[in-house]
Amino acid sequence: MPVWIQALLWGTAAGAALVLGAALSWRWNLPPKLVSSIMSFGAGVLISALAFELVDEAVQGGGLWPTVVGFLAGAVVYVGANMLLARAGAKHRKRSGDQQPSESEDPGSGTAIAVGALLDGVPESVVLGVGMLAGGVVSPAMMAAVFISNVPEGLSGTAGMKKAGRSAGYVFGMWGGIALLCGVSSLIGYAALEDAPGEVVALITAVAAGGILAMLADTMIPEAFEQHHNLTGLTASVGFLTAFTVHHLGG
């Protein structure tokens, strides 16, 4: 199977975890502490992945300065875009409580939430494709990290959307569309950089890593901490060690 098709399929599979989380949350009213525990575990997994799978490899492949510049650029771009979306009604898109506004309370917030969810998912998907440039296969640790972190995003975001009165069509249409776009993002990450110099690959990888870390701090960790204060750090640490172990065994 051509590598570009594999990149498309792996990205779509990782995005499908959002739909899985949404389906679980729509079918059952999961305890908030369970959702927050899964969220904190997923945050720890992603922190480990961006440290060992993205930033470290970017430095090794393209040097320190492209990595530093890319990382800062990714964080700045994400935070700027997230601030704009927050003003449009997407501030609490990952919250499982009553924080999300309904469309009647804040017209246009549904679109902002969808764009925000896409903003959260694209950097993770791009690096899946970029990671296939070296050996033509997806990184097991990175794939596991993205999939594991996407499930609680779907869980928590959908719980909040249900409480805001959004329809099943909106919820599953949004997550399904984002899953497909995650696949396209992974394909673009592979195809656009297939013949790029190491410095450029490092820059783009670091941009994605900076965006992911900013996303974790702005959206995932606050939701995880809100319901499960005392054990958030421990659960995130277990997630970090789990991803690190997968990375070490896979290496």
JSON list of C-alpha atoms in Angstrom, two decimals:
[
{"chain": "A", "resi": 1, "resn": "MET", "atom": "CA", "xyz": [0.00, 0.00, 0.00]},
{"chain": "A", "resi": 2, "resn": "PRO", "atom": "CA", "xyz": [1.41, 3.45, -0.91]},
{"chain": "A", "resi": 3, "resn": "VAL", "atom": "CA", "xyz": [2.68, 5.40, 2.08]},
{"chain": "A", "resi": 4, "resn": "TRP", "atom": "CA", "xyz": [0.46, 8.39, 1.31]},
{"chain": "A", "resi": 5, "resn": "ILE", "atom": "CA", "xyz": [-2.64, 6.20, 1.61]},
{"chain": "A", "resi": 6, "resn": "GLN", "atom": "CA", "xyz": [-1.33, 4.84, 4.89]},
{"chain": "A", "resi": 7, "resn": "ALA", "atom": "CA", "xyz": [-0.88, 8.40, 6.15]},
{"chain": "A", "resi": 8, "resn": "LEU", "atom": "CA", "xyz": [-4.48, 9.19, 5.20]},
{"chain": "A", "resi": 9, "resn": "LEU", "atom": "CA", "xyz": [-5.80, 6.05, 6.91]},
{"chain": "A", "resi": 10, "resn": "TRP", "atom": "CA", "xyz": [-3.78, 6.46, 10.10]},
{"chain": "A", "resi": 11, "resn": "GLY", "atom": "CA", "xyz": [-4.84, 10.08, 10.45]},
{"chain": "A", "resi": 12, "resn": "THR", "atom": "CA", "xyz": [-8.49, 9.16, 9.94]},
{"chain": "A", "resi": 13, "resn": "ALA", "atom": "CA", "xyz": [-8.21, 6.31, 12.45]},
{"chain": "A", "resi": 14, "resn": "ALA", "atom": "CA", "xyz": [-6.76, 8.67, 15.05]},
{"chain": "A", "resi": 15, "resn": "GLY", "atom": "CA", "xyz": [-9.54, 11.17, 14.37]},
{"chain": "A", "resi": 16, "resn": "ALA", "atom": "CA", "xyz": [-12.13, 8.40, 14.67]},
{"chain": "A", "resi": 17, "resn": "ALA", "atom": "CA", "xyz": [-11.29, 8.26, 18.38]},
{"chain": "A", "resi": 18, "resn": "LEU", "atom": "CA", "xyz": [-13.16, 11.57, 18.66]},
{"chain": "A", "resi": 19, "resn": "VAL", "atom": "CA", "xyz": [-16.27, 9.89, 17.27]},
{"chain": "A", "resi": 20, "resn": "LEU", "atom": "CA", "xyz": [-15.78, 6.95, 19.62]},
{"chain": "A", "resi": 21, "resn": "GLY", "atom": "CA", "xyz": [-15.62, 9.27, 22.62]},
{"chain": "A", "resi": 22, "resn": "ALA", "atom": "CA", "xyz": [-18.66, 11.17, 21.38]},
{"chain": "A", "resi": 23, "resn": "ALA", "atom": "CA", "xyz": [-20.67, 7.96, 20.95]},
{"chain": "A", "resi": 24, "resn": "LEU", "atom": "CA", "xyz": [-19.84, 6.78, 24.48]},
{"chain": "A", "resi": 25, "resn": "SER", "atom": "CA", "xyz": [-20.75, 10.15, 25.96]},
{"chain": "A", "resi": 26, "resn": "TRP", "atom": "CA", "xyz": [-23.98, 10.44, 23.95]},
{"chain": "A", "resi": 27, "resn": "ARG", "atom": "CA", "xyz": [-25.12, 6.93, 24.91]},
{"chain": "A", "resi": 28, "resn": "TRP", "atom": "CA", "xyz": [-24.24, 7.07, 28.60]},
{"chain": "A", "resi": 29, "resn": "ASN", "atom": "CA", "xyz": [-24.01, 9.83, 31.18]},
{"chain": "A", "resi": 30, "resn": "LEU", "atom": "CA", "xyz": [-20.49, 9.10, 32.32]},
{"chain": "A", "resi": 31, "resn": "PRO", "atom": "CA", "xyz": [-19.41, 10.34, 35.78]},
{"chain": "A", "resi": 32, "resn": "PRO", "atom": "CA", "xyz": [-17.56, 13.67, 35.49]},
{"chain": "A", "resi": 33, "resn": "LYS", "atom": "CA", "xyz": [-14.65, 12.32, 37.53]},
{"chain": "A", "resi": 34, "resn": "LEU", "atom": "CA", "xyz": [-14.23, 9.43, 35.07]},
{"chain": "A", "resi": 35, "resn": "VAL", "atom": "CA", "xyz": [-14.18, 11.84, 32.13]},
{"chain": "A", "resi": 36, "resn": "SER", "atom": "CA", "xyz": [-11.67, 14.11, 33.87]},
{"chain": "A", "resi": 37, "resn": "SER", "atom": "CA", "xyz": [-9.47, 11.13, 34.77]},
{"chain": "A", "resi": 38, "resn": "ILE", "atom": "CA", "xyz": [-9.36, 10.03, 31.14]},
{"chain": "A", "resi": 39, "resn": "MET", "atom": "CA", "xyz": [-8.67, 13.63, 30.13]},
{"chain": "A", "resi": 40, "resn": "SER", "atom": "CA", "xyz": [-5.72, 13.97, 32.53]},
{"chain": "A", "resi": 41, "resn": "PHE", "atom": "CA", "xyz": [-4.32, 10.60, 31.43]},
{"chain": "A", "resi": 42, "resn": "GLY", "atom": "CA", "xyz": [-4.58, 11.72, 27.79]},
{"chain": "A", "resi": 43, "resn": "ALA", "atom": "CA", "xyz": [-2.85, 15.00, 28.62]},
{"chain": "A", "resi": 44, "resn": "GLY", "atom": "CA", "xyz": [0.06, 13.11, 30.18]},
{"chain": "A", "resi": 45, "resn": "VAL", "atom": "CA", "xyz": [0.30, 10.87, 27.14]},
{"chain": "A", "resi": 46, "resn": "LEU", "atom": "CA", "xyz": [0.46, 13.85, 24.78]},
{"chain": "A", "resi": 47, "resn": "ILE", "atom": "CA", "xyz": [3.08, 15.66, 26.87]},
{"chain": "A", "resi": 48, "resn": "SER", "atom": "CA", "xyz": [5.31, 12.60, 26.67]},
{"chain": "A", "resi": 49, "resn": "ALA", "atom": "CA", "xyz": [4.73, 12.21, 22.94]},
{"chain": "A", "resi": 50, "resn": "LEU", "atom": "CA", "xyz": [5.49, 15.82, 22.08]},
{"chain": "A", "resi": 51, "resn": "ALA", "atom": "CA", "xyz": [8.67, 15.72, 24.19]},
{"chain": "A", "resi": 52, "resn": "PHE", "atom": "CA", "xyz": [10.13, 12.46, 22.89]},
{"chain": "A", "resi": 53, "resn": "GLU", "atom": "CA", "xyz": [8.42, 11.92, 19.54]},
{"chain": "A", "resi": 54, "resn": "LEU", "atom": "CA", "xyz": [8.31, 15.51, 18.30]},
{"chain": "A", "resi": 55, "resn": "VAL", "atom": "CA", "xyz": [10.64, 18.04, 19.92]},
{"chain": "A", "resi": 56, "resn": "ASP", "atom": "CA", "xyz": [13.57, 15.70, 20.53]},
{"chain": "A", "resi": 57, "resn": "GLU", "atom": "CA", "xyz": [13.41, 14.22, 17.03]},
{"chain": "A", "resi": 58, "resn": "ALA", "atom": "CA", "xyz": [13.00, 17.69, 15.50]},
{"chain": "A", "resi": 59, "resn": "VAL", "atom": "CA", "xyz": [16.23, 18.81, 17.16]},
{"chain": "A", "resi": 60, "resn": "GLN", "atom": "CA", "xyz": [18.05, 15.68, 16.00]},
{"chain": "A", "resi": 61, "resn": "GLY", "atom": "CA", "xyz": [16.78, 15.98, 12.42]},
{"chain": "A", "resi": 62, "resn": "GLY", "atom": "CA", "xyz": [16.95, 19.72, 11.81]},
{"chain": "A", "resi": 63, "resn": "GLY", "atom": "CA", "xyz": [18.81, 21.43, 14.63]},
{"chain": "A", "resi": 64, "resn": "LEU", "atom": "CA", "xyz": [17.98, 23.47, 17.70]},
{"chain": "A", "resi": 65, "resn": "TRP", "atom": "CA", "xyz": [17.03, 26.84, 16.21]},
{"chain": "A", "resi": 66, "resn": "PRO", "atom": "CA", "xyz": [14.44, 25.67, 13.65]},
{"chain": "A", "resi": 67, "resn": "THR", "atom": "CA", "xyz": [12.89, 23.68, 16.50]},
{"chain": "A", "resi": 68, "resn": "VAL", "atom": "CA", "xyz": [12.86, 26.63, 18.91]},
{"chain": "A", "resi": 69, "resn": "VAL", "atom": "CA", "xyz": [11.42, 29.01, 16.31]},
{"chain": "A", "resi": 70, "resn": "GLY", "atom": "CA", "xyz": [8.81, 26.52, 15.17]},
{"chain": "A", "resi": 71, "resn": "PHE", "atom": "CA", "xyz": [7.74, 25.63, 18.71]},
{"chain": "A", "resi": 72, "resn": "LEU", "atom": "CA", "xyz": [7.24, 29.25, 19.72]},
{"chain": "A", "resi": 73, "resn": "ALA", "atom": "CA", "xyz": [5.42, 30.01, 16.47]},
{"chain": "A", "resi": 74, "resn": "GLY", "atom": "CA", "xyz": [3.06, 27.07, 16.97]},
{"chain": "A", "resi": 75, "resn": "ALA", "atom": "CA", "xyz": [2.24, 28.15, 20.52]},
{"chain": "A", "resi": 76, "resn": "VAL", "atom": "CA", "xyz": [1.66, 31.78, 19.52]},
{"chain": "A", "resi": 77, "resn": "VAL", "atom": "CA", "xyz": [-0.54, 30.89, 16.56]},
{"chain": "A", "resi": 78, "resn": "TYR", "atom": "CA", "xyz": [-2.62, 28.45, 18.60]},
{"chain": "A", "resi": 79, "resn": "VAL", "atom": "CA", "xyz": [-3.11, 30.85, 21.51]},
{"chain": "A", "resi": 80, "resn": "GLY", "atom": "CA", "xyz": [-4.05, 33.70, 19.16]},
{"chain": "A", "resi": 81, "resn": "ALA", "atom": "CA", "xyz": [-6.57, 31.57, 17.27]},
{"chain": "A", "resi": 82, "resn": "ASN", "atom": "CA", "xyz": [-7.95, 30.14, 20.51]},
{"chain": "A", "resi": 83, "resn": "MET", "atom": "CA", "xyz": [-8.51, 33.64, 21.91]},
{"chain": "A", "resi": 84, "resn": "LEU", "atom": "CA", "xyz": [-10.52, 34.61, 18.84]},
{"chain": "A", "resi": 85, "resn": "LEU", "atom": "CA", "xyz": [-12.59, 31.44, 19.02]},
{"chain": "A", "resi": 86, "resn": "ALA", "atom": "CA", "xyz": [-13.18, 31.93, 22.75]},
{"chain": "A", "resi": 87, "resn": "ARG", "atom": "CA", "xyz": [-14.75, 35.30, 22.04]},
{"chain": "A", "resi": 88, "resn": "ALA", "atom": "CA", "xyz": [-17.02, 33.61, 19.47]},
{"chain": "A", "resi": 89, "resn": "GLY", "atom": "CA", "xyz": [-18.32, 31.06, 22.00]},
{"chain": "A", "resi": 90, "resn": "ALA", "atom": "CA", "xyz": [-15.83, 28.19, 21.85]},
{"chain": "A", "resi": 91, "resn": "LYS", "atom": "CA", "xyz": [-14.02, 28.87, 25.11]},
{"chain": "A", "resi": 92, "resn": "HIS", "atom": "CA", "xyz": [-15.44, 25.83, 26.90]},
{"chain": "A", "resi": 93, "resn": "ARG", "atom": "CA", "xyz": [-15.57, 23.41, 23.96]},
{"chain": "A", "resi": 94, "resn": "LYS", "atom": "CA", "xyz": [-13.87, 20.62, 25.94]},
{"chain": "A", "resi": 95, "resn": "ARG", "atom": "CA", "xyz": [-15.84, 21.15, 29.14]},
{"chain": "A", "resi": 96, "resn": "SER", "atom": "CA", "xyz": [-18.27, 18.42, 30.20]},
{"chain": "A", "resi": 97, "resn": "GLY", "atom": "CA", "xyz": [-20.32, 20.63, 32.54]},
{"chain": "A", "resi": 98, "resn": "ASP", "atom": "CA", "xyz": [-22.78, 23.44, 31.89]},
{"chain": "A", "resi": 99, "resn": "GLN", "atom": "CA", "xyz": [-20.20, 25.95, 30.65]},
{"chain": "A", "resi": 100, "resn": "GLN", "atom": "CA", "xyz": [-20.87, 25.62, 26.92]},
{"chain": "A", "resi": 101, "resn": "PRO", "atom": "CA", "xyz": [-23.43, 28.14, 25.62]},
{"chain": "A", "resi": 102, "resn": "SER", "atom": "CA", "xyz": [-26.40, 27.05, 23.54]},
{"chain": "A", "resi": 103, "resn": "GLU", "atom": "CA", "xyz": [-26.94, 28.51, 20.08]},
{"chain": "A", "resi": 104, "resn": "SER", "atom": "CA", "xyz": [-29.80, 30.65, 21.39]},
{"chain": "A", "resi": 105, "resn": "GLU", "atom": "CA", "xyz": [-27.60, 32.07, 24.16]},
{"chain": "A", "resi": 106, "resn": "ASP", "atom": "CA", "xyz": [-24.65, 32.74, 21.87]},
{"chain": "A", "resi": 107, "resn": "PRO", "atom": "CA", "xyz": [-25.48, 32.67, 18.13]},
{"chain": "A", "resi": 108, "resn": "GLY", "atom": "CA", "xyz": [-22.59, 31.32, 16.08]},
{"chain": "A", "resi": 109, "resn": "SER", "atom": "CA", "xyz": [-21.06, 29.46, 18.99]},
{"chain": "A", "resi": 110, "resn": "GLY", "atom": "CA", "xyz": [-21.75, 26.11, 17.31]},
{"chain": "A", "resi": 111, "resn": "THR", "atom": "CA", "xyz": [-19.57, 27.05, 14.36]},
{"chain": "A", "resi": 112, "resn": "ALA", "atom": "CA", "xyz": [-16.89, 28.40, 16.68]},
{"chain": "A", "resi": 113, "resn": "ILE", "atom": "CA", "xyz": [-16.87, 25.15, 18.67]},
{"chain": "A", "resi": 114, "resn": "ALA", "atom": "CA", "xyz": [-16.49, 23.12, 15.47]},
{"chain": "A", "resi": 115, "resn": "VAL", "atom": "CA", "xyz": [-13.61, 25.29, 14.25]},
{"chain": "A", "resi": 116, "resn": "GLY", "atom": "CA", "xyz": [-12.01, 25.12, 17.69]},
{"chain": "A", "resi": 117, "resn": "ALA", "atom": "CA", "xyz": [-12.23, 21.33, 17.76]},
{"chain": "A", "resi": 118, "resn": "LEU", "atom": "CA", "xyz": [-10.60, 21.26, 14.32]},
{"chain": "A", "resi": 119, "resn": "LEU", "atom": "CA", "xyz": [-7.87, 23.61, 15.56]},
{"chain": "A", "resi": 120, "resn": "ASP", "atom": "CA", "xyz": [-7.19, 21.18, 18.42]},
{"chain": "A", "resi": 121, "resn": "GLY", "atom": "CA", "xyz": [-7.02, 18.12, 16.16]},
{"chain": "A", "resi": 122, "resn": "VAL", "atom": "CA", "xyz": [-5.04, 19.30, 13.13]},
{"chain": "A", "resi": 123, "resn": "PRO", "atom": "CA", "xyz": [-1.54, 19.63, 14.68]},
{"chain": "A", "resi": 124, "resn": "GLU", "atom": "CA", "xyz": [-1.73, 16.10, 16.12]},
{"chain": "A", "resi": 125, "resn": "SER", "atom": "CA", "xyz": [-2.76, 14.69, 12.76]},
{"chain": "A", "resi": 126, "resn": "VAL", "atom": "CA", "xyz": [-0.12, 16.55, 10.77]},
{"chain": "A", "resi": 127, "resn": "VAL", "atom": "CA", "xyz": [2.67, 15.05, 12.85]},
{"chain": "A", "resi": 128, "resn": "LEU", "atom": "CA", "xyz": [1.37, 11.54, 12.19]},
{"chain": "A", "resi": 129, "resn": "GLY", "atom": "CA", "xyz": [2.04, 12.10, 8.50]},
{"chain": "A", "resi": 130, "resn": "VAL", "atom": "CA", "xyz": [5.32, 13.89, 9.09]},
{"chain": "A", "resi": 131, "resn": "GLY", "atom": "CA", "xyz": [6.47, 11.03, 11.29]},
{"chain": "A", "resi": 132, "resn": "MET", "atom": "CA", "xyz": [6.10, 8.62, 8.37]},
{"chain": "A", "resi": 133, "resn": "LEU", "atom": "CA", "xyz": [8.70, 10.46, 6.28]},
{"chain": "A", "resi": 134, "resn": "ALA", "atom": "CA", "xyz": [11.68, 8.64, 7.74]},
{"chain": "A", "resi": 135, "resn": "GLY", "atom": "CA", "xyz": [10.67, 4.98, 7.68]},
{"chain": "A", "resi": 136, "resn": "GLY", "atom": "CA", "xyz": [7.36, 4.95, 5.82]},
{"chain": "A", "resi": 137, "resn": "VAL", "atom": "CA", "xyz": [5.49, 3.65, 8.88]},
{"chain": "A", "resi": 138, "resn": "VAL", "atom": "CA", "xyz": [3.51, 5.43, 11.56]},
{"chain": "A", "resi": 139, "resn": "SER", "atom": "CA", "xyz": [5.10, 5.87, 14.97]},
{"chain": "A", "resi": 140, "resn": "PRO", "atom": "CA", "xyz": [3.27, 3.50, 17.37]},
{"chain": "A", "resi": 141, "resn": "ALA", "atom": "CA", "xyz": [3.88, 5.83, 20.33]},
{"chain": "A", "resi": 142, "resn": "MET", "atom": "CA", "xyz": [2.58, 8.91, 18.50]},
{"chain": "A", "resi": 143, "resn": "MET", "atom": "CA", "xyz": [-0.43, 7.06, 17.10]},
{"chain": "A", "resi": 144, "resn": "ALA", "atom": "CA", "xyz": [-1.29, 5.73, 20.55]},
{"chain": "A", "resi": 145, "resn": "ALA", "atom": "CA", "xyz": [-0.87, 9.19, 22.07]},
{"chain": "A", "resi": 146, "resn": "VAL", "atom": "CA", "xyz": [-3.16, 10.90, 19.56]},
{"chain": "A", "resi": 147, "resn": "PHE", "atom": "CA", "xyz": [-5.81, 8.16, 19.74]},
{"chain": "A", "resi": 148, "resn": "ILE", "atom": "CA", "xyz": [-5.79, 8.03, 23.55]},
{"chain": "A", "resi": 149, "resn": "SER", "atom": "CA", "xyz": [-6.02, 11.81, 23.87]},
{"chain": "A", "resi": 150, "resn": "ASN", "atom": "CA", "xyz": [-8.80, 12.10, 21.27]},
{"chain": "A", "resi": 151, "resn": "VAL", "atom": "CA", "xyz": [-11.17, 9.77, 23.13]},
{"chain": "A", "resi": 152, "resn": "PRO", "atom": "CA", "xyz": [-11.54, 12.06, 26.19]},
{"chain": "A", "resi": 153, "resn": "GLU", "atom": "CA", "xyz": [-11.82, 15.09, 23.91]},
{"chain": "A", "resi": 154, "resn": "GLY", "atom": "CA", "xyz": [-14.84, 13.48, 22.28]},
{"chain": "A", "resi": 155, "resn": "LEU", "atom": "CA", "xyz": [-16.21, 12.38, 25.66]},
{"chain": "A", "resi": 156, "resn": "SER", "atom": "CA", "xyz": [-15.92, 15.72, 27.39]},
{"chain": "A", "resi": 157, "resn": "GLY", "atom": "CA", "xyz": [-16.86, 17.95, 24.47]},
{"chain": "A", "resi": 158, "resn": "THR", "atom": "CA", "xyz": [-19.95, 15.88, 23.67]},
{"chain": "A", "resi": 159, "resn": "ALA", "atom": "CA", "xyz": [-21.10, 15.89, 27.30]},
{"chain": "A", "resi": 160, "resn": "GLY", "atom": "CA", "xyz": [-20.98, 19.69, 27.25]},
{"chain": "A", "resi": 161, "resn": "MET", "atom": "CA", "xyz": [-22.77, 19.86, 23.90]},
{"chain": "A", "resi": 162, "resn": "LYS", "atom": "CA", "xyz": [-25.59, 17.64, 25.18]},
{"chain": "A", "resi": 163, "resn": "LYS", "atom": "CA", "xyz": [-26.11, 19.91, 28.15]},
{"chain": "A", "resi": 164, "resn": "ALA", "atom": "CA", "xyz": [-26.14, 22.92, 25.82]},
{"chain": "A", "resi": 165, "resn": "GLY", "atom": "CA", "xyz": [-28.97, 21.29, 23.85]},
{"chain": "A", "resi": 166, "resn": "ARG", "atom": "CA", "xyz": [-27.10, 20.59, 20.62]},
{"chain": "A", "resi": 167, "resn": "SER", "atom": "CA", "xyz": [-28.54, 17.90, 18.37]},
{"chain": "A", "resi": 168, "resn": "ALA", "atom": "CA", "xyz": [-27.09, 14.48, 17.57]},
{"chain": "A", "resi": 169, "resn": "GLY", "atom": "CA", "xyz": [-26.77, 15.57, 13.95]},
{"chain": "A", "resi": 170, "resn": "TYR", "atom": "CA", "xyz": [-24.60, 18.50, 14.93]},
{"chain": "A", "resi": 171, "resn": "VAL", "atom": "CA", "xyz": [-22.48, 16.51, 17.38]},
{"chain": "A", "resi": 172, "resn": "PHE", "atom": "CA", "xyz": [-21.74, 13.51, 15.19]},
{"chain": "A", "resi": 173, "resn": "GLY", "atom": "CA", "xyz": [-21.57, 15.56, 12.00]},
{"chain": "A", "resi": 174, "resn": "MET", "atom": "CA", "xyz": [-18.93, 17.75, 13.61]},
{"chain": "A", "resi": 175, "resn": "TRP", "atom": "CA", "xyz": [-16.80, 14.94, 15.04]},
{"chain": "A", "resi": 176, "resn": "GLY", "atom": "CA", "xyz": [-17.17, 12.82, 11.89]},
{"chain": "A", "resi": 177, "resn": "GLY", "atom": "CA", "xyz": [-16.11, 15.72, 9.69]},
{"chain": "A", "resi": 178, "resn": "ILE", "atom": "CA", "xyz": [-13.13, 16.46, 11.92]},
{"chain": "A", "resi": 179, "resn": "ALA", "atom": "CA", "xyz": [-12.09, 12.79, 11.81]},
{"chain": "A", "resi": 180, "resn": "LEU", "atom": "CA", "xyz": [-12.01, 12.95, 8.01]},
{"chain": "A", "resi": 181, "resn": "LEU", "atom": "CA", "xyz": [-10.09, 16.24, 8.06]},
{"chain": "A", "resi": 182, "resn": "CYS", "atom": "CA", "xyz": [-7.60, 14.68, 10.49]},
{"chain": "A", "resi": 183, "resn": "GLY", "atom": "CA", "xyz": [-6.92, 12.07, 7.82]},
{"chain": "A", "resi": 184, "resn": "VAL", "atom": "CA", "xyz": [-6.42, 14.77, 5.19]},
{"chain": "A", "resi": 185, "resn": "SER", "atom": "CA", "xyz": [-4.12, 16.68, 7.56]},
{"chain": "A", "resi": 186, "resn": "SER", "atom": "CA", "xyz": [-1.98, 13.58, 8.06]},
{"chain": "A", "resi": 187, "resn": "LEU", "atom": "CA", "xyz": [-1.81, 13.08, 4.30]},
{"chain": "A", "resi": 188, "resn": "ILE", "atom": "CA", "xyz": [-0.76, 16.71, 3.78]},
{"chain": "A", "resi": 189, "resn": "GLY", "atom": "CA", "xyz": [1.87, 16.38, 6.51]},
{"chain": "A", "resi": 190, "resn": "TYR", "atom": "CA", "xyz": [3.43, 13.49, 4.61]},
{"chain": "A", "resi": 191, "resn": "ALA", "atom": "CA", "xyz": [2.96, 14.64, 1.00]},
{"chain": "A", "resi": 192, "resn": "ALA", "atom": "CA", "xyz": [3.95, 18.29, 1.46]},
{"chain": "A", "resi": 193, "resn": "LEU", "atom": "CA", "xyz": [7.21, 17.49, 3.25]},
{"chain": "A", "resi": 194, "resn": "GLU", "atom": "CA", "xyz": [8.26, 14.30, 1.47]},
{"chain": "A", "resi": 195, "resn": "ASP", "atom": "CA", "xyz": [11.25, 15.97, -0.19]},
{"chain": "A", "resi": 196, "resn": "ALA", "atom": "CA", "xyz": [11.74, 18.85, 2.25]},
{"chain": "A", "resi": 197, "resn": "PRO", "atom": "CA", "xyz": [15.10, 19.57, 3.95]},
{"chain": "A", "resi": 198, "resn": "GLY", "atom": "CA", "xyz": [15.56, 18.40, 7.53]},
{"chain": "A", "resi": 199, "resn": "GLU", "atom": "CA", "xyz": [15.39, 21.96, 8.84]},
{"chain": "A", "resi": 200, "resn": "VAL", "atom": "CA", "xyz": [11.96, 22.50, 7.28]},
{"chain": "A", "resi": 201, "resn": "VAL", "atom": "CA", "xyz": [10.65, 19.20, 8.64]},
{"chain": "A", "resi": 202, "resn": "ALA", "atom": "CA", "xyz": [11.97, 20.14, 12.09]},
{"chain": "A", "resi": 203, "resn": "LEU", "atom": "CA", "xyz": [10.31, 23.56, 11.87]},
{"chain": "A", "resi": 204, "resn": "ILE", "atom": "CA", "xyz": [6.89, 22.14, 10.94]},
{"chain": "A", "resi": 205, "resn": "THR", "atom": "CA", "xyz": [7.14, 19.38, 13.53]},
{"chain": "A", "resi": 206, "resn": "ALA", "atom": "CA", "xyz": [7.99, 21.92, 16.22]},
{"chain": "A", "resi": 207, "resn": "VAL", "atom": "CA", "xyz": [5.12, 24.18, 15.13]},
{"chain": "A", "resi": 208, "resn": "ALA", "atom": "CA", "xyz": [2.75, 21.27, 15.70]},
{"chain": "A", "resi": 209, "resn": "ALA", "atom": "CA", "xyz": [4.39, 20.47, 19.06]},
{"chain": "A", "resi": 210, "resn": "GLY", "atom": "CA", "xyz": [4.04, 24.07, 20.25]},
{"chain": "A", "resi": 211, "resn": "GLY", "atom": "CA", "xyz": [0.39, 24.11, 19.25]},
{"chain": "A", "resi": 212, "resn": "ILE", "atom": "CA", "xyz": [-0.25, 20.82, 21.05]},
{"chain": "A", "resi": 213, "resn": "LEU", "atom": "CA", "xyz": [1.34, 22.00, 24.30]},
{"chain": "A", "resi": 214, "resn": "ALA", "atom": "CA", "xyz": [-0.64, 25.26, 24.18]},
{"chain": "A", "resi": 215, "resn": "MET", "atom": "CA", "xyz": [-3.81, 23.27, 23.55]},
{"chain": "A", "resi": 216, "resn": "LEU", "atom": "CA", "xyz": [-3.10, 21.04, 26.55]},
{"chain": "A", "resi": 217, "resn": "ALA", "atom": "CA", "xyz": [-2.59, 24.01, 28.86]},
{"chain": "A", "resi": 218, "resn": "ASP", "atom": "CA", "xyz": [-5.58, 25.99, 27.56]},
{"chain": "A", "resi": 219, "resn": "THR", "atom": "CA", "xyz": [-8.23, 23.28, 27.17]},
{"chain": "A", "resi": 220, "resn": "MET", "atom": "CA", "xyz": [-7.44, 19.73, 28.32]},
{"chain": "A", "resi": 221, "resn": "ILE", "atom": "CA", "xyz": [-5.72, 20.33, 31.67]},
{"chain": "A", "resi": 222, "resn": "PRO", "atom": "CA", "xyz": [-8.34, 22.83, 32.96]},
{"chain": "A", "resi": 223, "resn": "GLU", "atom": "CA", "xyz": [-11.12, 20.32, 32.25]},
{"chain": "A", "resi": 224, "resn": "ALA", "atom": "CA", "xyz": [-9.14, 17.51, 33.87]},
{"chain": "A", "resi": 225, "resn": "PHE", "atom": "CA", "xyz": [-8.42, 19.56, 37.00]},
{"chain": "A", "resi": 226, "resn": "GLU", "atom": "CA", "xyz": [-11.93, 20.91, 37.46]},
{"chain": "A", "resi": 227, "resn": "GLN", "atom": "CA", "xyz": [-13.48, 17.62, 38.54]},
{"chain": "A", "resi": 228, "resn": "HIS", "atom": "CA", "xyz": [-10.52, 15.65, 39.84]},
{"chain": "A", "resi": 229, "resn": "HIS", "atom": "CA", "xyz": [-8.25, 18.11, 41.64]},
{"chain": "A", "resi": 230, "resn": "ASN", "atom": "CA", "xyz": [-6.28, 15.79, 43.90]},
{"chain": "A", "resi": 231, "resn": "LEU", "atom": "CA", "xyz": [-5.47, 13.03, 41.42]},
{"chain": "A", "resi": 232, "resn": "THR", "atom": "CA", "xyz": [-5.01, 15.05, 38.21]},
{"chain": "A", "resi": 233, "resn": "GLY", "atom": "CA", "xyz": [-1.23, 15.21, 38.55]},
{"chain": "A", "resi": 234, "resn": "LEU", "atom": "CA", "xyz": [-0.89, 11.53, 39.39]},
{"chain": "A", "resi": 235, "resn": "THR", "atom": "CA", "xyz": [-3.13, 10.43, 36.53]},
{"chain": "A", "resi": 236, "resn": "ALA", "atom": "CA", "xyz": [-1.27, 12.67, 34.07]},
{"chain": "A", "resi": 237, "resn": "SER", "atom": "CA", "xyz": [2.02, 11.21, 35.33]},
{"chain": "A", "resi": 238, "resn": "VAL", "atom": "CA", "xyz": [0.77, 7.69, 34.68]},
{"chain": "A", "resi": 239, "resn": "GLY", "atom": "CA", "xyz": [-0.21, 8.76, 31.16]},
{"chain": "A", "resi": 240, "resn": "PHE", "atom": "CA", "xyz": [3.23, 10.26, 30.62]},
{"chain": "A", "resi": 241, "resn": "LEU", "atom": "CA", "xyz": [4.99, 7.09, 31.79]},
{"chain": "A", "resi": 242, "resn": "THR", "atom": "CA", "xyz": [2.71, 4.92, 29.65]},
{"chain": "A", "resi": 243, "resn": "ALA", "atom": "CA", "xyz": [3.56, 6.84, 26.49]},
{"chain": "A", "resi": 244, "resn": "PHE", "atom": "CA", "xyz": [7.24, 6.97, 27.42]},
{"chain": "A", "resi": 245, "resn": "THR", "atom": "CA", "xyz": [7.27, 3.19, 27.86]},
{"chain": "A", "resi": 246, "resn": "VAL", "atom": "CA", "xyz": [5.62, 2.68, 24.47]},
{"chain": "A", "resi": 247, "resn": "HIS", "atom": "CA", "xyz": [8.19, 5.03, 22.92]},
{"chain": "A", "resi": 248, "resn": "HIS", "atom": "CA", "xyz": [11.08, 3.21, 24.59]},
{"chain": "A", "resi": 249, "resn": "LEU", "atom": "CA", "xyz": [9.87, -0.28, 23.63]},
{"chain": "A", "resi": 250, "resn": "GLY", "atom": "CA", "xyz": [9.07, 0.86, 20.09]},
{"chain": "A", "resi": 251, "resn": "GLY", "atom": "CA", "xyz": [12.52, 2.38, 19.70]}
]
